[in-house]
PDB file of C-alpha atoms and ligand atoms in Angstrom:
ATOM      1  CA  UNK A   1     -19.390-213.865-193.003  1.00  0.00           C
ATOM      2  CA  UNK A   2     -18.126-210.043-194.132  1.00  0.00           C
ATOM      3  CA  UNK A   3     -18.792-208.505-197.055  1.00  0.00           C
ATOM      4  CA  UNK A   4     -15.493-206.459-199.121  1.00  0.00           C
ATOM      5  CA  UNK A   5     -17.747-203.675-200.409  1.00  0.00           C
ATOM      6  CA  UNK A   6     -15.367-202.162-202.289  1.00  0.00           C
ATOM      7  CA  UNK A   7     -12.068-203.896-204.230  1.00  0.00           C
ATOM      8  CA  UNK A   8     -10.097-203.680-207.219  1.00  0.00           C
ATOM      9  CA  UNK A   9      -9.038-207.143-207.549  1.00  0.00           C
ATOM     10  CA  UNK A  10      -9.175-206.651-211.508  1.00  0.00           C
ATOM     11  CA  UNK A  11      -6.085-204.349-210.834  1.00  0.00           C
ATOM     12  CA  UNK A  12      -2.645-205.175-212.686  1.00  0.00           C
ATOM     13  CA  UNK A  13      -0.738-205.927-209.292  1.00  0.00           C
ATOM     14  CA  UNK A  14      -3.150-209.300-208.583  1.00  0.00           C
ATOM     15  CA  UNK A  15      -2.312-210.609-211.774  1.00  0.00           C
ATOM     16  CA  UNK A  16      -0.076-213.422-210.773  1.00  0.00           C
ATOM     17  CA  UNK A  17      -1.938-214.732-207.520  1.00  0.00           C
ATOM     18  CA  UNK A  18      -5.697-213.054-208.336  1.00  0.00           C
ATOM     19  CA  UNK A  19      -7.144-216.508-207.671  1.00  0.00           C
ATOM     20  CA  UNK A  20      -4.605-217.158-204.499  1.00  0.00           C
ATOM     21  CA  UNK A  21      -6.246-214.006-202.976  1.00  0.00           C
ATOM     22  CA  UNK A  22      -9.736-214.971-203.478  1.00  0.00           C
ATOM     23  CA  UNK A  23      -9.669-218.404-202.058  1.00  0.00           C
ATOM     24  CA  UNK A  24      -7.736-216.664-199.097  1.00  0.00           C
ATOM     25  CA  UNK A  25     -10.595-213.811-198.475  1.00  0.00           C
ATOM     26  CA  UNK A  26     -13.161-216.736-199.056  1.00  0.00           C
ATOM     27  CA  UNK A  27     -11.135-219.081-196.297  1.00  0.00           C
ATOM     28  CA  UNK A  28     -11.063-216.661-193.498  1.00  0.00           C
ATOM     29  CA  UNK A  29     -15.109-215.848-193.892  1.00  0.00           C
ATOM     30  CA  UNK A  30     -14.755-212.356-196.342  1.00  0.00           C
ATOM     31  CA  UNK A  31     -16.983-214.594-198.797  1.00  0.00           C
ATOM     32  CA  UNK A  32     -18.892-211.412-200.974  1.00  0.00           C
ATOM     33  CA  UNK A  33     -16.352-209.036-202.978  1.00  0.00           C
ATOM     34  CA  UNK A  34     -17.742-206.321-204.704  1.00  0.00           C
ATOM     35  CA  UNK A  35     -15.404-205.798-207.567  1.00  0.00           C
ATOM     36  CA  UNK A  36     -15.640-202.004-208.294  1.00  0.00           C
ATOM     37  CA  UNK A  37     -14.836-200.110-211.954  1.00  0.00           C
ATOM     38  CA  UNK A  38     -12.880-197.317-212.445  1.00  0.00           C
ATOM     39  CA  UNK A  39     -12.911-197.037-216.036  1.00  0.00           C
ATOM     40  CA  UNK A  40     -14.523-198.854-219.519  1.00  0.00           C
ATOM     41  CA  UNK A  41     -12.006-201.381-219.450  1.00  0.00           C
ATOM     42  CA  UNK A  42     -11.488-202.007-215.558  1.00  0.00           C
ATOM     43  CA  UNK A  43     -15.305-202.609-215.274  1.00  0.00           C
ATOM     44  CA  UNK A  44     -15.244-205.038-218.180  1.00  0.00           C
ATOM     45  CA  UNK A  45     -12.577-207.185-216.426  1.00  0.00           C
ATOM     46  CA  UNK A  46     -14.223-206.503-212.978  1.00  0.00           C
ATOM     47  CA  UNK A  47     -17.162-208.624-214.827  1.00  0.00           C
ATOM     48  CA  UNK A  48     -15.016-210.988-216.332  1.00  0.00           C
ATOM     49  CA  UNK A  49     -13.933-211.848-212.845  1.00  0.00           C
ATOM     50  CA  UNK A  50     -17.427-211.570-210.930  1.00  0.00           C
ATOM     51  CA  UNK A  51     -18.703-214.358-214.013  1.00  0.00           C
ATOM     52  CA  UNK A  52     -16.136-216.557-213.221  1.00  0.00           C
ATOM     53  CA  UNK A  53     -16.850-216.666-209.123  1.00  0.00           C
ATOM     54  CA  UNK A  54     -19.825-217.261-206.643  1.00  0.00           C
ATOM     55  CA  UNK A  55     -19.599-214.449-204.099  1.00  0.00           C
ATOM     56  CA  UNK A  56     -17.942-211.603-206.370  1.00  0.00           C
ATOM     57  CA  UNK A  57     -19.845-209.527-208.238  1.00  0.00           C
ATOM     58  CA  UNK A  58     -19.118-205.721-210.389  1.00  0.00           C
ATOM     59  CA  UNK A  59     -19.804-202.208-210.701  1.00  0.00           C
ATOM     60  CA  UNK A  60     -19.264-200.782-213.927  1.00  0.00           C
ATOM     61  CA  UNK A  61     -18.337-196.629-214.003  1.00  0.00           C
ATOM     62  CA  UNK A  62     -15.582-194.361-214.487  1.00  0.00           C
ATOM     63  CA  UNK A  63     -13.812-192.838-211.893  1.00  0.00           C
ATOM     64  CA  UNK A  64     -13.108-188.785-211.467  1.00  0.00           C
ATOM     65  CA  UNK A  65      -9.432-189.126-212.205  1.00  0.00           C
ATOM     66  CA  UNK A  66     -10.472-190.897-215.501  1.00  0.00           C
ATOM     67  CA  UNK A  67     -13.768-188.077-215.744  1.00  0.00           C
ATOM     68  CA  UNK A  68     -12.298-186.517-218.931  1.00  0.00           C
ATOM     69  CA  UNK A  69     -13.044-189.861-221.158  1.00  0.00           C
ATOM     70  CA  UNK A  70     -16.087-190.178-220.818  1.00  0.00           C
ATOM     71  CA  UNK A  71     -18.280-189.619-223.453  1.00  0.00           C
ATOM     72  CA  UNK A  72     -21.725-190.735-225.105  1.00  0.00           C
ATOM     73  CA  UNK A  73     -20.013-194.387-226.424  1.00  0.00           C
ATOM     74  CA  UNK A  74     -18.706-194.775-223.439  1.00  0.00           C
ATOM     75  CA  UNK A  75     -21.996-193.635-221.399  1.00  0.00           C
ATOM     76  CA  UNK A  76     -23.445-196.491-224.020  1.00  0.00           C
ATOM     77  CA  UNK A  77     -21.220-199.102-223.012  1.00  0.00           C
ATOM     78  CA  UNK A  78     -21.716-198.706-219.574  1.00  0.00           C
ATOM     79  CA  UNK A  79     -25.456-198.947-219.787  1.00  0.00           C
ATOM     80  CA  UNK A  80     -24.694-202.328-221.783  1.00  0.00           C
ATOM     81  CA  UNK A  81     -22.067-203.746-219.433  1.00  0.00           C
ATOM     82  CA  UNK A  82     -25.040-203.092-216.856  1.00  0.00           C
ATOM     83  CA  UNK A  83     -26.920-205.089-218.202  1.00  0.00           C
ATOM     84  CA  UNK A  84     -25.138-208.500-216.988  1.00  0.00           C
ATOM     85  CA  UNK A  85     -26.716-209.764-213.591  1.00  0.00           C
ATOM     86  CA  UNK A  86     -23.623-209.957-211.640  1.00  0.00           C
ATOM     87  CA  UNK A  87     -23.515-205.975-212.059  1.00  0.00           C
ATOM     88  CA  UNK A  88     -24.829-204.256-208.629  1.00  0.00           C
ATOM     89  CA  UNK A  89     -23.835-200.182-209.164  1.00  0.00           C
ATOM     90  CA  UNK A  90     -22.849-197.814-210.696  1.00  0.00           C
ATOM     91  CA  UNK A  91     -19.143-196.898-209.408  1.00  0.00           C
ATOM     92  CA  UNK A  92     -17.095-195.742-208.724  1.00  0.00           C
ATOM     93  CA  UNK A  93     -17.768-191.963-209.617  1.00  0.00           C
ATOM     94  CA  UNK A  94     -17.831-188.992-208.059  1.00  0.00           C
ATOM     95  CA  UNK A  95     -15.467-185.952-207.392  1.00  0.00           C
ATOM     96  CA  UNK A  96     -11.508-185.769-206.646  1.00  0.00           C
ATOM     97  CA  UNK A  97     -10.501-182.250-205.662  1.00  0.00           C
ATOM     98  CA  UNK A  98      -7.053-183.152-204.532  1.00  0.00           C
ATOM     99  CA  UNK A  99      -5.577-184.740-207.342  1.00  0.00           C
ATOM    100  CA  UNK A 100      -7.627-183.065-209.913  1.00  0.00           C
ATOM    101  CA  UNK A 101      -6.670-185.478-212.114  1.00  0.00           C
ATOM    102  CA  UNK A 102      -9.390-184.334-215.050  1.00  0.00           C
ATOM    103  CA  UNK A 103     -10.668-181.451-214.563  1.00  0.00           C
ATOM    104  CA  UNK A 104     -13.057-180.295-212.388  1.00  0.00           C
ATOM    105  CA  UNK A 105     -15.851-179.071-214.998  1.00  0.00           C
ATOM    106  CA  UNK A 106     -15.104-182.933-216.355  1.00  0.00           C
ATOM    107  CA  UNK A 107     -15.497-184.181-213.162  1.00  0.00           C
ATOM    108  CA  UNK A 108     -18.783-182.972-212.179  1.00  0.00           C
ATOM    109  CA  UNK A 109     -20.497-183.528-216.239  1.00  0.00           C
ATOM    110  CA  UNK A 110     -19.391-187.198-215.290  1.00  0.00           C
ATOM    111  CA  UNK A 111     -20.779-187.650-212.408  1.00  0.00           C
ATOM    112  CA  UNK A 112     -23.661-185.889-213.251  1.00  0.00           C
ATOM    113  CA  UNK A 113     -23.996-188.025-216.411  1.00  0.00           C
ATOM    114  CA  UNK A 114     -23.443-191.028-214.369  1.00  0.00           C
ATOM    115  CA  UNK A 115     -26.028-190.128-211.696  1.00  0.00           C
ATOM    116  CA  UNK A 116     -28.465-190.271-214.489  1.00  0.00           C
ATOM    117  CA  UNK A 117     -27.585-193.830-215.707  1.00  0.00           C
ATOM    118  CA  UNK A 118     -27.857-194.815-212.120  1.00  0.00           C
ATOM    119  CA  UNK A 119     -31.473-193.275-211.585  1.00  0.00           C
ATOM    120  CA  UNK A 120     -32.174-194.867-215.271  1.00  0.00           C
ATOM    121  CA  UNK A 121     -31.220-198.404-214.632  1.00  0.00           C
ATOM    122  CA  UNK A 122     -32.253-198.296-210.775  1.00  0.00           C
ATOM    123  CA  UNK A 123     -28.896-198.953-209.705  1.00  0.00           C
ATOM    124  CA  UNK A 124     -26.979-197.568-206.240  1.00  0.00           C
ATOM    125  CA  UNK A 125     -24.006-195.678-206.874  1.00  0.00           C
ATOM    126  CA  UNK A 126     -20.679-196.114-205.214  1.00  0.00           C
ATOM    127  CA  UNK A 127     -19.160-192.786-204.646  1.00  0.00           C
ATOM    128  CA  UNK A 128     -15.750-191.532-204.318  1.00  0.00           C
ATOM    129  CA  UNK A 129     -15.069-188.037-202.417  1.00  0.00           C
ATOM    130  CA  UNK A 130     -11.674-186.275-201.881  1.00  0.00           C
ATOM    131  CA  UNK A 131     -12.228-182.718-200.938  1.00  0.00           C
ATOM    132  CA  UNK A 132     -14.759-182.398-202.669  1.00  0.00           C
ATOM    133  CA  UNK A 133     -17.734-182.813-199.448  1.00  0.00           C
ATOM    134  CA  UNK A 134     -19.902-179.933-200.177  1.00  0.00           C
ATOM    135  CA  UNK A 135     -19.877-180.503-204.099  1.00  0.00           C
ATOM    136  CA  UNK A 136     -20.749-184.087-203.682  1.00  0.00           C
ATOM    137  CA  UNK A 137     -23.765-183.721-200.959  1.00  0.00           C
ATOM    138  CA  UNK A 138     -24.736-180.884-203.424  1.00  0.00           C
ATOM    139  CA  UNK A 139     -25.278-183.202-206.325  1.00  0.00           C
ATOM    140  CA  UNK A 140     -26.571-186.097-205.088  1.00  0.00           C
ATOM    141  CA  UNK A 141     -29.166-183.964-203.580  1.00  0.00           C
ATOM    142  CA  UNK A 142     -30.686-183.690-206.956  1.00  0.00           C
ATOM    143  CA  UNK A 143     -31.436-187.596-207.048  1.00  0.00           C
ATOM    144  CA  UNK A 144     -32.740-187.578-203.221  1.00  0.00           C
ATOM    145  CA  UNK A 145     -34.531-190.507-203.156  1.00  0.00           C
ATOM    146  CA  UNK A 146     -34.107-191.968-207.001  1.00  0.00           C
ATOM    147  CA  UNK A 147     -31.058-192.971-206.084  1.00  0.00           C
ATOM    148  CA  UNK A 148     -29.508-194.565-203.164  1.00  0.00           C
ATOM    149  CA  UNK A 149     -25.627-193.582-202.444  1.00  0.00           C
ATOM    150  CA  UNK A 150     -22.758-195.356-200.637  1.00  0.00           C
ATOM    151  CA  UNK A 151     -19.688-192.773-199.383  1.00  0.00           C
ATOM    152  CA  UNK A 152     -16.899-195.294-200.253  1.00  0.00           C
ATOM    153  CA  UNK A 153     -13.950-194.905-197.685  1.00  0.00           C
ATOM    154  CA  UNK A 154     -15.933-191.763-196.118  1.00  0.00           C
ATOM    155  CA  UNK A 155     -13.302-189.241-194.988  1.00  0.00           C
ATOM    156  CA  UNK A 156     -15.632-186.642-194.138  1.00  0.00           C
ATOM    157  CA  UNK A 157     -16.869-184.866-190.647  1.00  0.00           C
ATOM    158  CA  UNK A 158     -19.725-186.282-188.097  1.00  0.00           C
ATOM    159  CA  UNK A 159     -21.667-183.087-189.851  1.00  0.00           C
ATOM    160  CA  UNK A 160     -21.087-184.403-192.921  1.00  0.00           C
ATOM    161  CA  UNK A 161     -21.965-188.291-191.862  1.00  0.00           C
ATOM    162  CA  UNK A 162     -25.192-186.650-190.800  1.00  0.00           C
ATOM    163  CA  UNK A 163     -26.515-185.147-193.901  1.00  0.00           C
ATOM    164  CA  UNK A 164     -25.213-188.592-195.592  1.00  0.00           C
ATOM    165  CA  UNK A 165     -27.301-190.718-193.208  1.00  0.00           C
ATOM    166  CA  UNK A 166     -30.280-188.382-193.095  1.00  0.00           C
ATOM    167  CA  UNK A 167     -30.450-188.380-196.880  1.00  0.00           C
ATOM    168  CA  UNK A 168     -30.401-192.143-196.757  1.00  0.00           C
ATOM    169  CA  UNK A 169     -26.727-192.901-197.937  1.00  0.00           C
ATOM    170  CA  UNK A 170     -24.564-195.594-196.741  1.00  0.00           C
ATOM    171  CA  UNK A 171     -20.708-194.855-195.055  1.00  0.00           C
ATOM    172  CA  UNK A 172     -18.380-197.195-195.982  1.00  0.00           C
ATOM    173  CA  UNK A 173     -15.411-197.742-193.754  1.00  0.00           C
ATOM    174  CA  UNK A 174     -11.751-198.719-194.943  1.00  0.00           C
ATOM    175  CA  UNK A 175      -8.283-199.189-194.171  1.00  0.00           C
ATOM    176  CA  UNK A 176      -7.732-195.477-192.327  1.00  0.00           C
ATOM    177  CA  UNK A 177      -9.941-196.224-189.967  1.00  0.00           C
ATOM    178  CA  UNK A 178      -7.385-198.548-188.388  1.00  0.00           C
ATOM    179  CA  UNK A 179      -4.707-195.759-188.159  1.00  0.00           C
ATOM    180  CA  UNK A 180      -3.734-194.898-184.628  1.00  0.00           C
ATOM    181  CA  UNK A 181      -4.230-190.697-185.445  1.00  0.00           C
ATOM    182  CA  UNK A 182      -7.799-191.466-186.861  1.00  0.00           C
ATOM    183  CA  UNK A 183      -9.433-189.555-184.468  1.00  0.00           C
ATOM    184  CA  UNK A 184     -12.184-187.790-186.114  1.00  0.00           C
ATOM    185  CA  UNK A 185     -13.180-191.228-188.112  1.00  0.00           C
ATOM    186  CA  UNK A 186     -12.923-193.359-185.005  1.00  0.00           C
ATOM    187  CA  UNK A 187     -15.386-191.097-183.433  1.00  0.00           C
ATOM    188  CA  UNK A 188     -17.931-191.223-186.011  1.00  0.00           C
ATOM    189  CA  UNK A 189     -17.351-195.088-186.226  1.00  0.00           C
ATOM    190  CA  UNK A 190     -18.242-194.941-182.243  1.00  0.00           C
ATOM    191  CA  UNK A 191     -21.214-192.725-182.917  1.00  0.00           C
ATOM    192  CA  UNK A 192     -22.660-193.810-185.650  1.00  0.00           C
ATOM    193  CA  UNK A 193     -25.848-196.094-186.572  1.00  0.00           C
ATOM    194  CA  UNK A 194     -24.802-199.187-187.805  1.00  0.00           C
ATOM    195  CA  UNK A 195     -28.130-199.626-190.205  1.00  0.00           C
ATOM    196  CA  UNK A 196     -26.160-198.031-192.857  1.00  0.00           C
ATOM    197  CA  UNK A 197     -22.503-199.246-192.478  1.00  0.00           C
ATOM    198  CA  UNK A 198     -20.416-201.058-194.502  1.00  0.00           C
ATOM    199  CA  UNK A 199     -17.497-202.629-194.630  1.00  0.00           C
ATOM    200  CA  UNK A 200     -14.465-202.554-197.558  1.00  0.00           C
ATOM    201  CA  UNK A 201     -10.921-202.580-198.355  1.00  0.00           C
ATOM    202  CA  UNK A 202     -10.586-200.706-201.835  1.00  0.00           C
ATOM    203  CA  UNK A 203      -7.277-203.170-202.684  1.00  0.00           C
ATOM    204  CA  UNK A 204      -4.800-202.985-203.289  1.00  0.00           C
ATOM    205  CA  UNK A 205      -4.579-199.720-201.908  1.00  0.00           C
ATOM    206  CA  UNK A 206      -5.245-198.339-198.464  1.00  0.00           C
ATOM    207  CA  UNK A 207      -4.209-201.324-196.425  1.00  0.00           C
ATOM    208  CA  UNK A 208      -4.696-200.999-192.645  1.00  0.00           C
ATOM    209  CA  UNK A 209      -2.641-200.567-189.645  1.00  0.00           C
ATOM    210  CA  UNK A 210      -1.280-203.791-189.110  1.00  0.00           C
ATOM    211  CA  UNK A 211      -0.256-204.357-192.632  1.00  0.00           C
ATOM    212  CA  UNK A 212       0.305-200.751-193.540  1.00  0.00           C
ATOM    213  CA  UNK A 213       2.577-200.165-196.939  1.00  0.00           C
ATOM    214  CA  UNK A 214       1.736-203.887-198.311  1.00  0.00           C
ATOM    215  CA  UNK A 215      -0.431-204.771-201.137  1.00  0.00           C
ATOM    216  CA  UNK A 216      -3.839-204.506-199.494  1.00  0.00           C
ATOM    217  CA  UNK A 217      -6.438-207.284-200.314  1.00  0.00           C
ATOM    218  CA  UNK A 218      -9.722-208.481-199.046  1.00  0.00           C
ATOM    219  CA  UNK A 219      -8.930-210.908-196.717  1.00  0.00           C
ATOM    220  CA  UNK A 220      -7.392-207.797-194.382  1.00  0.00           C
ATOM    221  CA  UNK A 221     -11.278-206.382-194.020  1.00  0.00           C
ATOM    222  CA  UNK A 222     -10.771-208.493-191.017  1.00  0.00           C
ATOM    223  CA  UNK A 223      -8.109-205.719-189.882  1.00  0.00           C
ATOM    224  CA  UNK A 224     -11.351-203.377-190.431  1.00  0.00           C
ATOM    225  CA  UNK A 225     -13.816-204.980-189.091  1.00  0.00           C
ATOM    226  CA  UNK A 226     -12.230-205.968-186.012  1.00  0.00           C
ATOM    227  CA  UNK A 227     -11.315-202.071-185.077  1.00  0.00           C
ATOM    228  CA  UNK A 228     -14.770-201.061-185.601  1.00  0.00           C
ATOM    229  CA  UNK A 229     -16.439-204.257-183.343  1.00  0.00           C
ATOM    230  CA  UNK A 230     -13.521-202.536-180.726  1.00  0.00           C
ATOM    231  CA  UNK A 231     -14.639-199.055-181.141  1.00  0.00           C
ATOM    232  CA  UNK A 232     -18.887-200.139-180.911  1.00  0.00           C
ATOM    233  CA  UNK A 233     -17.596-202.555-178.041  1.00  0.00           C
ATOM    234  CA  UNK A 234     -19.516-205.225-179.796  1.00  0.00           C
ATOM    235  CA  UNK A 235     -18.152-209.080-180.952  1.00  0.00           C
ATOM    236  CA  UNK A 236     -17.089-209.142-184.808  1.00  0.00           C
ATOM    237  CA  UNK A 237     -19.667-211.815-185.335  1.00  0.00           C
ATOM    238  CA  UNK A 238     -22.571-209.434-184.721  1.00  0.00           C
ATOM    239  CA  UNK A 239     -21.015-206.537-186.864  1.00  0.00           C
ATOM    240  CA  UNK A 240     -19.995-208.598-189.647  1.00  0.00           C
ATOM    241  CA  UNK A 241     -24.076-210.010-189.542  1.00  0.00           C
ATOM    242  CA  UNK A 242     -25.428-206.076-189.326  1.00  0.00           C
ATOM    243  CA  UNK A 243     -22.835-205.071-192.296  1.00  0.00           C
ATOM    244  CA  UNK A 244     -23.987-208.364-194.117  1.00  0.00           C
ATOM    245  CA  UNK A 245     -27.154-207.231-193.943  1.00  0.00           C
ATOM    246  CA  UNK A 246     -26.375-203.625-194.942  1.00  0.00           C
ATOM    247  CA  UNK A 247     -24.536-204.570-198.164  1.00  0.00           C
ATOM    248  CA  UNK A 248     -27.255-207.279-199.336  1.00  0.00           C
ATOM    249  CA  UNK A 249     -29.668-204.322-198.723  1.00  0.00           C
ATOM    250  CA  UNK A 250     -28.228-201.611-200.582  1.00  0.00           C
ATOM    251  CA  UNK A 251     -26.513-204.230-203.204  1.00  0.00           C
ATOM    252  CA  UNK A 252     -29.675-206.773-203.816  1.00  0.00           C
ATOM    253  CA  UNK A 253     -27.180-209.260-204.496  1.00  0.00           C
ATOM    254  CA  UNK A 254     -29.003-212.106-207.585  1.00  0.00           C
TER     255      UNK A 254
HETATM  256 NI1   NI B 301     -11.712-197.539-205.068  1.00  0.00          NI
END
């Protein structure tokens, strides 16, 4: 059994086969989706989704690109949505310093804000860094120990990876990891501990090597698991039961 850590599947382009791709992630053993928020409305439908299924469940937050919305109402209806048991985290948040989609003063008041609601409710967060490393490590500094962290699709250096791990976070691999110049992330996939690894596919984007430029979904975190089994030199059976046990960890899954 693997667990898809991290998936949009409340995203526009599933709407004609959403159930199609479920059954087909359940059929070939990815049997836990965690659907993840990106803004109010995504995390609503993110629920909707997670009521209607055994095995998927939601994170309600709003991402850095969308950082500029939020405000107290919406702070207020995230606390609510929280509220449902299917609801996990708080995510995904966090800083984006290459698209800068809101700006960056927005950014960081949202996550901050965020953070707080996360530490309130006693939720992990799911975090989303783009060039934004020493920012991010800075800030979730503050809530050492309140509140526990998972670096969705980590992109950052084995330096980095250490300060995450020593400060207790999780490192969530994706798609890139599968790309043939992936150096630098293979090698920290090699070295790293697996007691705080997970496993995702953030569909529909970010699909990996082998079905690179299609619609990515969670039945591929096969794709993803099988290059990091490769790179430990271990059997996917016994990294998809450490990663299991990793996500239900971190997750607490009802
Ligand atoms: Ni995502």
């Amino acid at each position: 059994m693997l667990i898809d850590t991290h998936a949009h599947l409340q995203w526009s382009s599933f709407d004609k086969d959403r159930e199609k791709i479920i059954n087909r992630a359940r059929k070939i053993g990815v049997e836990y989706i965690v659907n993840i928020g990106f803004d109010l409305e995504g995390s609503r439908k993110g629920i909707e989704l997670a009521e209607k299924h055994r095995g998927i469940y939601a994170t309600v937050g709003i991402h850095p690109h969308n950082a500029s919305t939020l405000d107290q109402s919406i702070l207020d209806s995230l606390r609510k949505l929280s509220e449902n048991p299917k609801v996990v985290a708080i995510g995904e948040i966090g800083l984006d310093y290459y698209r800068n989609l809101s700006p960056r003063e927005a950014q960081k008041n949202a996550f901050k804000e965020q953070l707080l609601l996360a530490e309130e409710l006693g939720l992990p967060v799911v975090i989303h860094d783009r060039d934004a490393h020493a920012d991010i490590l800075k800030m979730l500094s503050e809530f050492k120990g309140t509140t526990a962290a998972i670096m969705h699709c980590f992109s950052g250096s084995k330096e980095m990876a250490k300060q995450c791990l020593k400060s207790g976070s999780y490192i969530s691999f994706a798609g890139p990891v599968t790309f043939p110049n992936a150096f630098r992330l293979q090698e920290i996939a090699k070295w790293i501990d697996l007691d705080k690894v997970l496993l995702e596919t953030d569909s529909p984007w970010l699909a990996p090597q082998e079905v690179r430029g299609k619609r990515n979904e969670p039945a591929f975190l096969t794709f993803v698991a099988k290059k990091i089994a490769n790179l430990k030199g271990m059997s996917i059976d016994e990294l998809a039961n450490v990663t299991t046990e990793n996500a239900n960890a971190i997750f607490q899954f009802p």
